[in-house]
mmCIF file of C-alpha atoms in Angstrom:
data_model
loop_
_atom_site.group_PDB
_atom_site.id
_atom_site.type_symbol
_atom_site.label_atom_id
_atom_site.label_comp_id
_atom_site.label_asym_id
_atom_site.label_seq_id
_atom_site.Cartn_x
_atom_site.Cartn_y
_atom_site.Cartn_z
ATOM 1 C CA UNK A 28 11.285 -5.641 -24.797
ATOM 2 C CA UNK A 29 9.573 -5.587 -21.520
ATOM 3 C CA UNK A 30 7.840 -2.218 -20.652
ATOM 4 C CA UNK A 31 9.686 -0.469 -17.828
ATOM 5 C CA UNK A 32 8.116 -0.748 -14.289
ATOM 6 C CA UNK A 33 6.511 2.230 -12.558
ATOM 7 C CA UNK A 34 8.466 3.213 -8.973
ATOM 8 C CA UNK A 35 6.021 3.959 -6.626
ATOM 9 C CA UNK A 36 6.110 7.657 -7.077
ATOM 10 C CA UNK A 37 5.014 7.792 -10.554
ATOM 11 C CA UNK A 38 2.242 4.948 -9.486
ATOM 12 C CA UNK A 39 0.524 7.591 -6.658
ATOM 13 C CA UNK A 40 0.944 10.544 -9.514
ATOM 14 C CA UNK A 41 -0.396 8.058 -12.154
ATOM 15 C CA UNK A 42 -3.026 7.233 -10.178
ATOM 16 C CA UNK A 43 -4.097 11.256 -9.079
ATOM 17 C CA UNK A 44 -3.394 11.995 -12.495
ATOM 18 C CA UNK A 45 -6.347 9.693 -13.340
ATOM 19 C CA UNK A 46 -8.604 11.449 -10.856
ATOM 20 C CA UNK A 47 -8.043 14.729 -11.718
ATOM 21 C CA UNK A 48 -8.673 13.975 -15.705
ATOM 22 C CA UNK A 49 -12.254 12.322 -14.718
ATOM 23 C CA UNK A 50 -13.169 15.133 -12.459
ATOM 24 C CA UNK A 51 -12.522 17.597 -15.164
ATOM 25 C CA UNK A 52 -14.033 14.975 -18.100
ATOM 26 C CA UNK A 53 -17.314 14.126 -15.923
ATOM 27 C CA UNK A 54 -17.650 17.760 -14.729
ATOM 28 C CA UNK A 55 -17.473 19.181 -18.389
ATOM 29 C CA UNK A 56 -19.990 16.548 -19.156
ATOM 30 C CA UNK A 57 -22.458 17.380 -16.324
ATOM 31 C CA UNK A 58 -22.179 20.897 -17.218
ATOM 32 C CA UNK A 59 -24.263 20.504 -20.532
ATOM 33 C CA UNK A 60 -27.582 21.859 -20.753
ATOM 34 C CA UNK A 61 -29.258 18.594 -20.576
ATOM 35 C CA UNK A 62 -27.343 16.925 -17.541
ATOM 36 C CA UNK A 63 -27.249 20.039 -15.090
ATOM 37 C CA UNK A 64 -26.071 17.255 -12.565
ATOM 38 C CA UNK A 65 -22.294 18.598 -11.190
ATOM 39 C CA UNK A 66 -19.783 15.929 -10.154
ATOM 40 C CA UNK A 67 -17.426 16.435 -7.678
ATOM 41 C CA UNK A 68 -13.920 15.490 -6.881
ATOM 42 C CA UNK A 69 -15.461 13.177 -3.983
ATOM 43 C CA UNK A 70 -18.120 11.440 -6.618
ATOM 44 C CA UNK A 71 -15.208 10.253 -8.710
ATOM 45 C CA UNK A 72 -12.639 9.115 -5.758
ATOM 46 C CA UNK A 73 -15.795 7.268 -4.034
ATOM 47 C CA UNK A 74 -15.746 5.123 -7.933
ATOM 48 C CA UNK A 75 -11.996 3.996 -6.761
ATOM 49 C CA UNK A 76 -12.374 3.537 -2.918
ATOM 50 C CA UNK A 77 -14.630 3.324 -0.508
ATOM 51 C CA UNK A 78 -15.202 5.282 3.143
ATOM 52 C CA UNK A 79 -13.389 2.746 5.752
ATOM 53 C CA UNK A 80 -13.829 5.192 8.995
ATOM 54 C CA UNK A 81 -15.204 8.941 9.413
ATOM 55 C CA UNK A 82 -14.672 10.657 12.710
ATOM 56 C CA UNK A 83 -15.906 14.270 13.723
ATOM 57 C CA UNK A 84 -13.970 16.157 16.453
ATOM 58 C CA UNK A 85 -14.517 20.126 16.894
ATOM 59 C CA UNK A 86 -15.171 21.822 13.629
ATOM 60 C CA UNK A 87 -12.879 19.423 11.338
ATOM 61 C CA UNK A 88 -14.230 15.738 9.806
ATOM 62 C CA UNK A 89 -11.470 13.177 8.947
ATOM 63 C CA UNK A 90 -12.501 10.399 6.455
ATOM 64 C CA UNK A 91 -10.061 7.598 5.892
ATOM 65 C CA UNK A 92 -10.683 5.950 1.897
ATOM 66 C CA UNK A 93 -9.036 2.527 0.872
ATOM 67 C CA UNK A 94 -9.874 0.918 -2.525
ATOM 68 C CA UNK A 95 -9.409 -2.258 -0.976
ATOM 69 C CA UNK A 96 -10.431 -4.188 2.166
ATOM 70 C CA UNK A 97 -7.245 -3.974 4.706
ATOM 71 C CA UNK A 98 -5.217 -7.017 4.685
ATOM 72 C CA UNK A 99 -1.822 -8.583 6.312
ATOM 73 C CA UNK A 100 0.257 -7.239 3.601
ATOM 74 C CA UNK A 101 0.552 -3.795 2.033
ATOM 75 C CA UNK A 102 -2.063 -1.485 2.333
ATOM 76 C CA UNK A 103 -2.259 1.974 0.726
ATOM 77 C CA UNK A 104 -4.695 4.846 2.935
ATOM 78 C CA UNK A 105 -6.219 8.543 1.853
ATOM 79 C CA UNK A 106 -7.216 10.640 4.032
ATOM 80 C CA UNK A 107 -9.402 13.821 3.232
ATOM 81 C CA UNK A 108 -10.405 16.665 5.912
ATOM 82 C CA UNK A 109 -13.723 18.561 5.604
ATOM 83 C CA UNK A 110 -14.782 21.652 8.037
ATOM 84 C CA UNK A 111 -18.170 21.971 9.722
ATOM 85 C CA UNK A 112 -19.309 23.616 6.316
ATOM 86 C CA UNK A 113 -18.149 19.952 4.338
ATOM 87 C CA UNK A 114 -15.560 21.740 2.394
ATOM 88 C CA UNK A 115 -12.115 20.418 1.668
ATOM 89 C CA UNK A 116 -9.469 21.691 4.393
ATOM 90 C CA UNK A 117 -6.349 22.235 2.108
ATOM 91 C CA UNK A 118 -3.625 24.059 4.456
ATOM 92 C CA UNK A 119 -3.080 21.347 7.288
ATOM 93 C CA UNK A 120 -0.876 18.708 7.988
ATOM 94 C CA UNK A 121 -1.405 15.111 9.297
ATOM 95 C CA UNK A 122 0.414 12.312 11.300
ATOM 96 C CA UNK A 123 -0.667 8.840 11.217
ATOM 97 C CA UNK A 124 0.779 5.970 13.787
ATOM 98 C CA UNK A 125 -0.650 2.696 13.675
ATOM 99 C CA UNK A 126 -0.187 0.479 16.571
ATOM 100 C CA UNK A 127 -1.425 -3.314 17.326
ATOM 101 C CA UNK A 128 -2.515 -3.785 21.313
ATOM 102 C CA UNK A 129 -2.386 -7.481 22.360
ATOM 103 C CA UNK A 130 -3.508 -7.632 26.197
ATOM 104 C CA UNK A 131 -0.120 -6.299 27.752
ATOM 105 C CA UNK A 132 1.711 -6.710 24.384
ATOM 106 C CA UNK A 133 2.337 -3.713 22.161
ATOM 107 C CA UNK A 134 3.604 -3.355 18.328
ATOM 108 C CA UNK A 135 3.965 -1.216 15.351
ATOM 109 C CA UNK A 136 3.793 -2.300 11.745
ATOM 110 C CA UNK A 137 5.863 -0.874 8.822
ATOM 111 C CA UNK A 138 4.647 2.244 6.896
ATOM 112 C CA UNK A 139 6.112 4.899 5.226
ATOM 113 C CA UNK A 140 5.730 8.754 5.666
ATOM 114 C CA UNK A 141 2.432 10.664 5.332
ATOM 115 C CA UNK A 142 2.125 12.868 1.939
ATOM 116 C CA UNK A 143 0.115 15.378 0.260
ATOM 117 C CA UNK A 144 -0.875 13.994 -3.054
ATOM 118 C CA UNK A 145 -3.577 16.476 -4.353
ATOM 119 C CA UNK A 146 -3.079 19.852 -2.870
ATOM 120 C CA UNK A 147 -6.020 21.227 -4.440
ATOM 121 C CA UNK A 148 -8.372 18.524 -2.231
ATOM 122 C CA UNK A 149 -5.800 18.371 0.668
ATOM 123 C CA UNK A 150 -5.944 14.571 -0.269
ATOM 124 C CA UNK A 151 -3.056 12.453 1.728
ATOM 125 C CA UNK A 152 -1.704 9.047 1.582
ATOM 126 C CA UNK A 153 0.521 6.875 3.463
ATOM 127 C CA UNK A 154 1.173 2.895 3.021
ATOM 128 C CA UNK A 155 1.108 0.384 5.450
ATOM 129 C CA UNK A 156 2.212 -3.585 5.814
ATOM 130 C CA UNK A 157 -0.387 -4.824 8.188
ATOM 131 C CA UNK A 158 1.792 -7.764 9.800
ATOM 132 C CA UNK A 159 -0.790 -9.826 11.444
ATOM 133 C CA UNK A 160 -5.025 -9.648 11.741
ATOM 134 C CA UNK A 161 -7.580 -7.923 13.984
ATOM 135 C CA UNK A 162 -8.581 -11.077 15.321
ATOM 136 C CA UNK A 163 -4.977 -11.372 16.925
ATOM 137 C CA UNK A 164 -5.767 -8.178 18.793
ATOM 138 C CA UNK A 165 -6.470 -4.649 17.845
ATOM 139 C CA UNK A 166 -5.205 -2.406 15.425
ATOM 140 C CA UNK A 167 -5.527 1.462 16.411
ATOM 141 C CA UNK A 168 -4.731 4.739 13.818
ATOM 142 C CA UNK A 169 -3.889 7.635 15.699
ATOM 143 C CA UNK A 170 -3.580 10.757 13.606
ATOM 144 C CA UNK A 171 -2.481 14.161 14.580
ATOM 145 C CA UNK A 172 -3.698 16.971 12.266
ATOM 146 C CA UNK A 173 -2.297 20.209 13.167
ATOM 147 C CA UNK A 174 -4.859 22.857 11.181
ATOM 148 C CA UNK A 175 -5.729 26.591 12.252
ATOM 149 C CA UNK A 176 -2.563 26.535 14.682
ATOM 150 C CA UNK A 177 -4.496 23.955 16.648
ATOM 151 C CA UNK A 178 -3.740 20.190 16.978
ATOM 152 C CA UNK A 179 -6.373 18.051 16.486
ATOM 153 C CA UNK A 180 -6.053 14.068 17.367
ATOM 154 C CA UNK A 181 -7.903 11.124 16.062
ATOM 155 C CA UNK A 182 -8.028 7.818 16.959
ATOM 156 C CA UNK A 183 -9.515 4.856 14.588
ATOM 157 C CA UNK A 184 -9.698 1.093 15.050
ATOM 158 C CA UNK A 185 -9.410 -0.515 11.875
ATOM 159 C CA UNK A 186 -10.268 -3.933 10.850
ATOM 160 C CA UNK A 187 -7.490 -5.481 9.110
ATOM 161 C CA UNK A 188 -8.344 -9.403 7.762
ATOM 162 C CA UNK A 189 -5.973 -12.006 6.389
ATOM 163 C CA UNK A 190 -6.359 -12.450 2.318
ATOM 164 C CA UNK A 191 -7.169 -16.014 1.034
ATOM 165 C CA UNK A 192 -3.519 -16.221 -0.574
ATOM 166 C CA UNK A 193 -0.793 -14.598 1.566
ATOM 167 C CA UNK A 194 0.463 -11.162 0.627
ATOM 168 C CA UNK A 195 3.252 -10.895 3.105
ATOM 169 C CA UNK A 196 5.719 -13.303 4.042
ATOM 170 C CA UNK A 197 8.119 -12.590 7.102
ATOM 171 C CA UNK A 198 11.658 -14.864 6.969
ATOM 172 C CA UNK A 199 15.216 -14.642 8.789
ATOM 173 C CA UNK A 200 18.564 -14.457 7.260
ATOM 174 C CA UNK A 201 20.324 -17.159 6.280
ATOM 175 C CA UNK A 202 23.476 -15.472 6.120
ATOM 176 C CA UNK A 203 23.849 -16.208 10.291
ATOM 177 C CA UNK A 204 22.816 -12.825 10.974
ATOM 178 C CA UNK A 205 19.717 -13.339 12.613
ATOM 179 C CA UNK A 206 18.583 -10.185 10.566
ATOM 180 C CA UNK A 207 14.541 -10.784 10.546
ATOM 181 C CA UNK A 208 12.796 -9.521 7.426
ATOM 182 C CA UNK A 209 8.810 -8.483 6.464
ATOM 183 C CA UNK A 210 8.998 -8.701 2.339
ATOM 184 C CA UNK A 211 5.028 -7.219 0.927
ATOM 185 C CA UNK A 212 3.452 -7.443 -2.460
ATOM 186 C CA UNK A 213 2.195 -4.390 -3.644
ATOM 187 C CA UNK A 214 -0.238 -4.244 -6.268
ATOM 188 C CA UNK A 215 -1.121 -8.045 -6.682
ATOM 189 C CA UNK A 216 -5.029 -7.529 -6.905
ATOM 190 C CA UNK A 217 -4.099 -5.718 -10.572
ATOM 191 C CA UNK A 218 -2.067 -9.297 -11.905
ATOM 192 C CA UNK A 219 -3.690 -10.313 -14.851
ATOM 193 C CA UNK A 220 -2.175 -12.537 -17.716
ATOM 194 C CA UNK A 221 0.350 -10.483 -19.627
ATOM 195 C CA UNK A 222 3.639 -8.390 -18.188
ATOM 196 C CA UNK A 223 2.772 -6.964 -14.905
ATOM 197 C CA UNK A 224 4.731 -3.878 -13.150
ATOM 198 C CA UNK A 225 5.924 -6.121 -10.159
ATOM 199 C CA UNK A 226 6.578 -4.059 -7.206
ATOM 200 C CA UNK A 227 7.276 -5.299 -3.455
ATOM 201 C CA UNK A 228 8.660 -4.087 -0.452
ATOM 202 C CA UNK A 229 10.799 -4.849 2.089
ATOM 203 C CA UNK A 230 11.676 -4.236 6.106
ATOM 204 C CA UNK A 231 13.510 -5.047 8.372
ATOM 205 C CA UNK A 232 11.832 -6.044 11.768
ATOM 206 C CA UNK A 233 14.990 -4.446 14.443
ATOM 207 C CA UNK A 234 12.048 -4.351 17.764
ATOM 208 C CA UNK A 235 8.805 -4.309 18.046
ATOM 209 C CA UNK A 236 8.525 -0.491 17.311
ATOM 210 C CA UNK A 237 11.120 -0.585 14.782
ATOM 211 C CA UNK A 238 10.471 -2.069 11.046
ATOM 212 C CA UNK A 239 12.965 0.535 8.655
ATOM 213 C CA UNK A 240 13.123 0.477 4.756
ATOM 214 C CA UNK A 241 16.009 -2.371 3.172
ATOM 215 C CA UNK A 242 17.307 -0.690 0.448
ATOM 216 C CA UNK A 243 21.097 -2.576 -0.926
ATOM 217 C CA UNK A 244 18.851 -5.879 -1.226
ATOM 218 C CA UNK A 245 19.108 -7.814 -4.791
ATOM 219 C CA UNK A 246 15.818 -9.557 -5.397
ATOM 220 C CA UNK A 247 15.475 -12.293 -8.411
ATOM 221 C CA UNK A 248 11.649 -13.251 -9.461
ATOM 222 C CA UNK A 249 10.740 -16.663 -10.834
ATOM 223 C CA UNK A 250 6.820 -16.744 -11.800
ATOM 224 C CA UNK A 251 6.139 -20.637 -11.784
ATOM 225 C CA UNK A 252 2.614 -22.293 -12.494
ATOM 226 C CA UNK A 253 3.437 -25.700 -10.524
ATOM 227 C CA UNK A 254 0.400 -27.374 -12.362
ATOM 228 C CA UNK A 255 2.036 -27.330 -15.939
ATOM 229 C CA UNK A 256 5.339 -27.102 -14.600
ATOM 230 C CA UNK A 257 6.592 -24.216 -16.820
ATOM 231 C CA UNK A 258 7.884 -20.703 -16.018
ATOM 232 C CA UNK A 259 7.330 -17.495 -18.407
ATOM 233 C CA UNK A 260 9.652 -15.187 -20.497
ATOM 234 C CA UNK A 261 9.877 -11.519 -20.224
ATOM 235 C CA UNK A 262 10.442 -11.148 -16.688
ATOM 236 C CA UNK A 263 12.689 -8.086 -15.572
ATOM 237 C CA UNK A 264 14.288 -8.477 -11.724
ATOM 238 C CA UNK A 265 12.811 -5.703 -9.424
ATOM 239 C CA UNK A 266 15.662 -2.724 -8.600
ATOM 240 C CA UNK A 267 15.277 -0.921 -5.227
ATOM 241 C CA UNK A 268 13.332 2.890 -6.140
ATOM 242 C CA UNK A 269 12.508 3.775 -2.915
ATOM 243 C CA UNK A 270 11.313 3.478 0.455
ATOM 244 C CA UNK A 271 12.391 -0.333 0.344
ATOM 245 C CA UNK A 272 10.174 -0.823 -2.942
ATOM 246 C CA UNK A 273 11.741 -3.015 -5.161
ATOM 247 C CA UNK A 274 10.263 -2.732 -8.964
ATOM 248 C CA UNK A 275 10.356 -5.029 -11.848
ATOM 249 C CA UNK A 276 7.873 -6.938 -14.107
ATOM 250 C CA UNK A 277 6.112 -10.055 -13.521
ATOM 251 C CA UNK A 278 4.902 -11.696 -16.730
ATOM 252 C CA UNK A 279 2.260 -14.180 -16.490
ATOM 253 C CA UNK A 280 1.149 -16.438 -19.644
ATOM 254 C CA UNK A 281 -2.309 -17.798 -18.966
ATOM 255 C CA UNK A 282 -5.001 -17.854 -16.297
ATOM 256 C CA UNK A 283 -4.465 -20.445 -13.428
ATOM 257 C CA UNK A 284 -2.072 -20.936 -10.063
ATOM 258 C CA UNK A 285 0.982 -19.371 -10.320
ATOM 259 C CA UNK A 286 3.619 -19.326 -7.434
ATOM 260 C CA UNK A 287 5.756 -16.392 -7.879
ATOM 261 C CA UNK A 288 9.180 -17.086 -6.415
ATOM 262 C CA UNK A 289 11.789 -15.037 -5.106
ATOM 263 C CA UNK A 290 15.808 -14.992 -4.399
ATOM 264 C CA UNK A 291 16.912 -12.581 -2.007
ATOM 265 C CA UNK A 292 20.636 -11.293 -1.270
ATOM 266 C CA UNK A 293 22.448 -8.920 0.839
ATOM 267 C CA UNK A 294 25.088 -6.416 -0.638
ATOM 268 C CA UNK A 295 27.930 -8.851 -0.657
ATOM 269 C CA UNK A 296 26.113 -11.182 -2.765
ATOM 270 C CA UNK A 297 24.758 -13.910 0.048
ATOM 271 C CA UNK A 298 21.754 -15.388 -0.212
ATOM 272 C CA UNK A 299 19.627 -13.639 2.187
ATOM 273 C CA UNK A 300 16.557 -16.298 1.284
ATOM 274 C CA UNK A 301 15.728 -18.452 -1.624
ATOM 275 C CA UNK A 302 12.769 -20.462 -0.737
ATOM 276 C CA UNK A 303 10.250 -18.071 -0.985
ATOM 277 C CA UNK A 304 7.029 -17.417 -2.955
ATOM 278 C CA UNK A 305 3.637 -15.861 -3.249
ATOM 279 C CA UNK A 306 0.738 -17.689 -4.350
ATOM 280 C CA UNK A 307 -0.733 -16.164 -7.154
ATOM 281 C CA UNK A 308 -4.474 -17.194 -8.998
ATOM 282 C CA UNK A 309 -5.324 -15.809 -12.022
#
C-alpha cells in the first residue's frame, strides 16, 4: 500500500521538527569537553538554505533564507529578524508582498499567508509561485514588520530564474469558462526513483493582482517515461489539503525522463484540462 502523502502543514512541521532535533543533537555534541565549539540554531539552518538578501534598517536586520535558487514555479521563503545586538527578535510580526514591475506594467504572483514556524527563533515562512523571470522585468519583496510598536518596511529585489524543466504551467478552461489557471509543483527537486509525496498547487489568475487558492478541483496523475513507453504502479491521485495544495504520491520506477501528466476537473466533473505534464529527469 502506498504510504500516505504529507499536506503541507505537516511538511513545514516535519521539516522544523528536523531543525530543532539537530540543534539540540549538534549542541549536546559540541558541549563535550573535547569539542567546546557551540552550534547554533543559525549554523544548522545555514546546512539547509542559504542567505538570498540581508537588509539593515534602524536597530532590526531582516535576512531572507531559501534552500533553493528562486524559480518560475513554487518557491518556499524564511525570514529571521536579528536586533543591533544579532539576537533573534521573537515578538514581531511580518508582511510580505511581492510584486513584478514591467516599464508601466504592474503584477502580483500567487503566495500564501506569512507564518510563524519556530517561535523560539521568530523564524517565518511564506510560499510563493514566481509566474515569470527577472529578466522579464523586476521582482520586488516588500515586507512590513511591525516590532516594538513601530513599523518597520523593507524592500528586496529578488532574482527569480527559469529552471531547465518547467515547474509551472499556466492553462485556460476548457469547460468555455475562460477561467485562467497557474497549476505549481512543489517539491520536485526531492523526486527520486521510488513513491514520492506528490504535492502541487493551484490558482486561479482573476486580474493581475488577484491569483486565489482552487480548492473543489479533482486532479488525476499519470507518471509516463515516453522513452520506454511504460507508466508505473502505486500512484495515489492528489486530494485538495489546503491552500490550493493538492497531495498524492508520484511513484517513479527507474532513473531517466519521465513526463508526469495530469487530468484536471471542475466540481461537476468537466474536464478542466487534460493535456498537461511536467517534465521530470531522474
Amino acid at each position: 500500500m502506498a504510504p500516505c502523502a504529507l499536506t503541507h502543514q505537516k511538511i513545514i512541521m516535519k521539516h522544523i521538527a528536523i531543525l530543532g532535533f539537530a540543534v539540540g543533537l549538534l549542541s549536546l555534541t559540541a558541549c563535550k569537553k573535547e569539542d567546546p565549539q557551540v552550534v547554533t540554531f543559525e549554523d544548522v539552518l545555514l546546512t539547509h538554505m542559504d542567505e538570498i538578501e540581508s537588509q539593515s534598517i534602524g536597530d532590526y536586520t531582516l535576512s531572507i533564507y531559501s534552500s533553493n535558487e528562486l524559480i518560475v514555479g513554487y518557491n518556499e521563503l524564511n525570514f529571521l529578524l536579528k536586533d543591533t545586538d544579532g539576537a533573534f527578535v521573537t515578538d514581531y510580526t511580518m508582511h510580505a508582498h511581492p510584486m513584478m514591475e514591467m516599464g508601466m506594467m504592474m503584477h502580483t504572483t500567487p503566495h500564501g499567508h506569512t507564518e510563524m514556524i519556530e517561535g523560539e527563533y521568530g523564524l517565518y515562512m511564506t510560499d510563493y509561485v514566481f509566474i515569470m523571470p527577472s529578466t522579464a522585468g523586476t521582482w520586488s519583496l516588500e515586507v512590513t514588520v511591525e516590532v516594538d510598536d513601530e513599523s518597520v518596511v523593507y524592500d528586496f529585489v529578488l532574482d527569480v530564474i527559469e529552471p531547465e524543466e518547467a515547474r509551472m504551467i499556466s492553462f485556460m478552461s476548457k469547460t468555455g469558462s475562460e477561467e485562467k489557471y497557474l497549476a505549481a509543483l512543489v517539491g520536485a527537486e526531492n523526486f527520486g526513483v521510488g513513491e514520492n509525496d506528490f504535492e502541487i498547487a493551484i490558482y486561479q489568475r482573476e486580474s493581475m493582482m488577484s491569483f486565489p487558492a482552487v480548492t473543489d478541483l479533482t486532479v488525476e496523475i499519470e507518471p509516463w517515461m515516453p522513452t520506454m513507453e511504460h507508466g508505473s504502479p502505486n500512484n495515489v491521485n492528489p486530494v485538495h489539503t489546503m491552500n490550493g495544495h493538492y497531495a498524492g504520491v508520484a511513484n517513479f520506477t527507474m532513473t531517466g525522463f519521465w513526463q508526469l501528466k495530469l487530468t484536471i476537473k471542475n466540481a461537476d466533473g468537466e474536464i478542466v484540462e487534460e493535456d498537461l505534464a511536467f517534465d521530470i529527469t531522474l
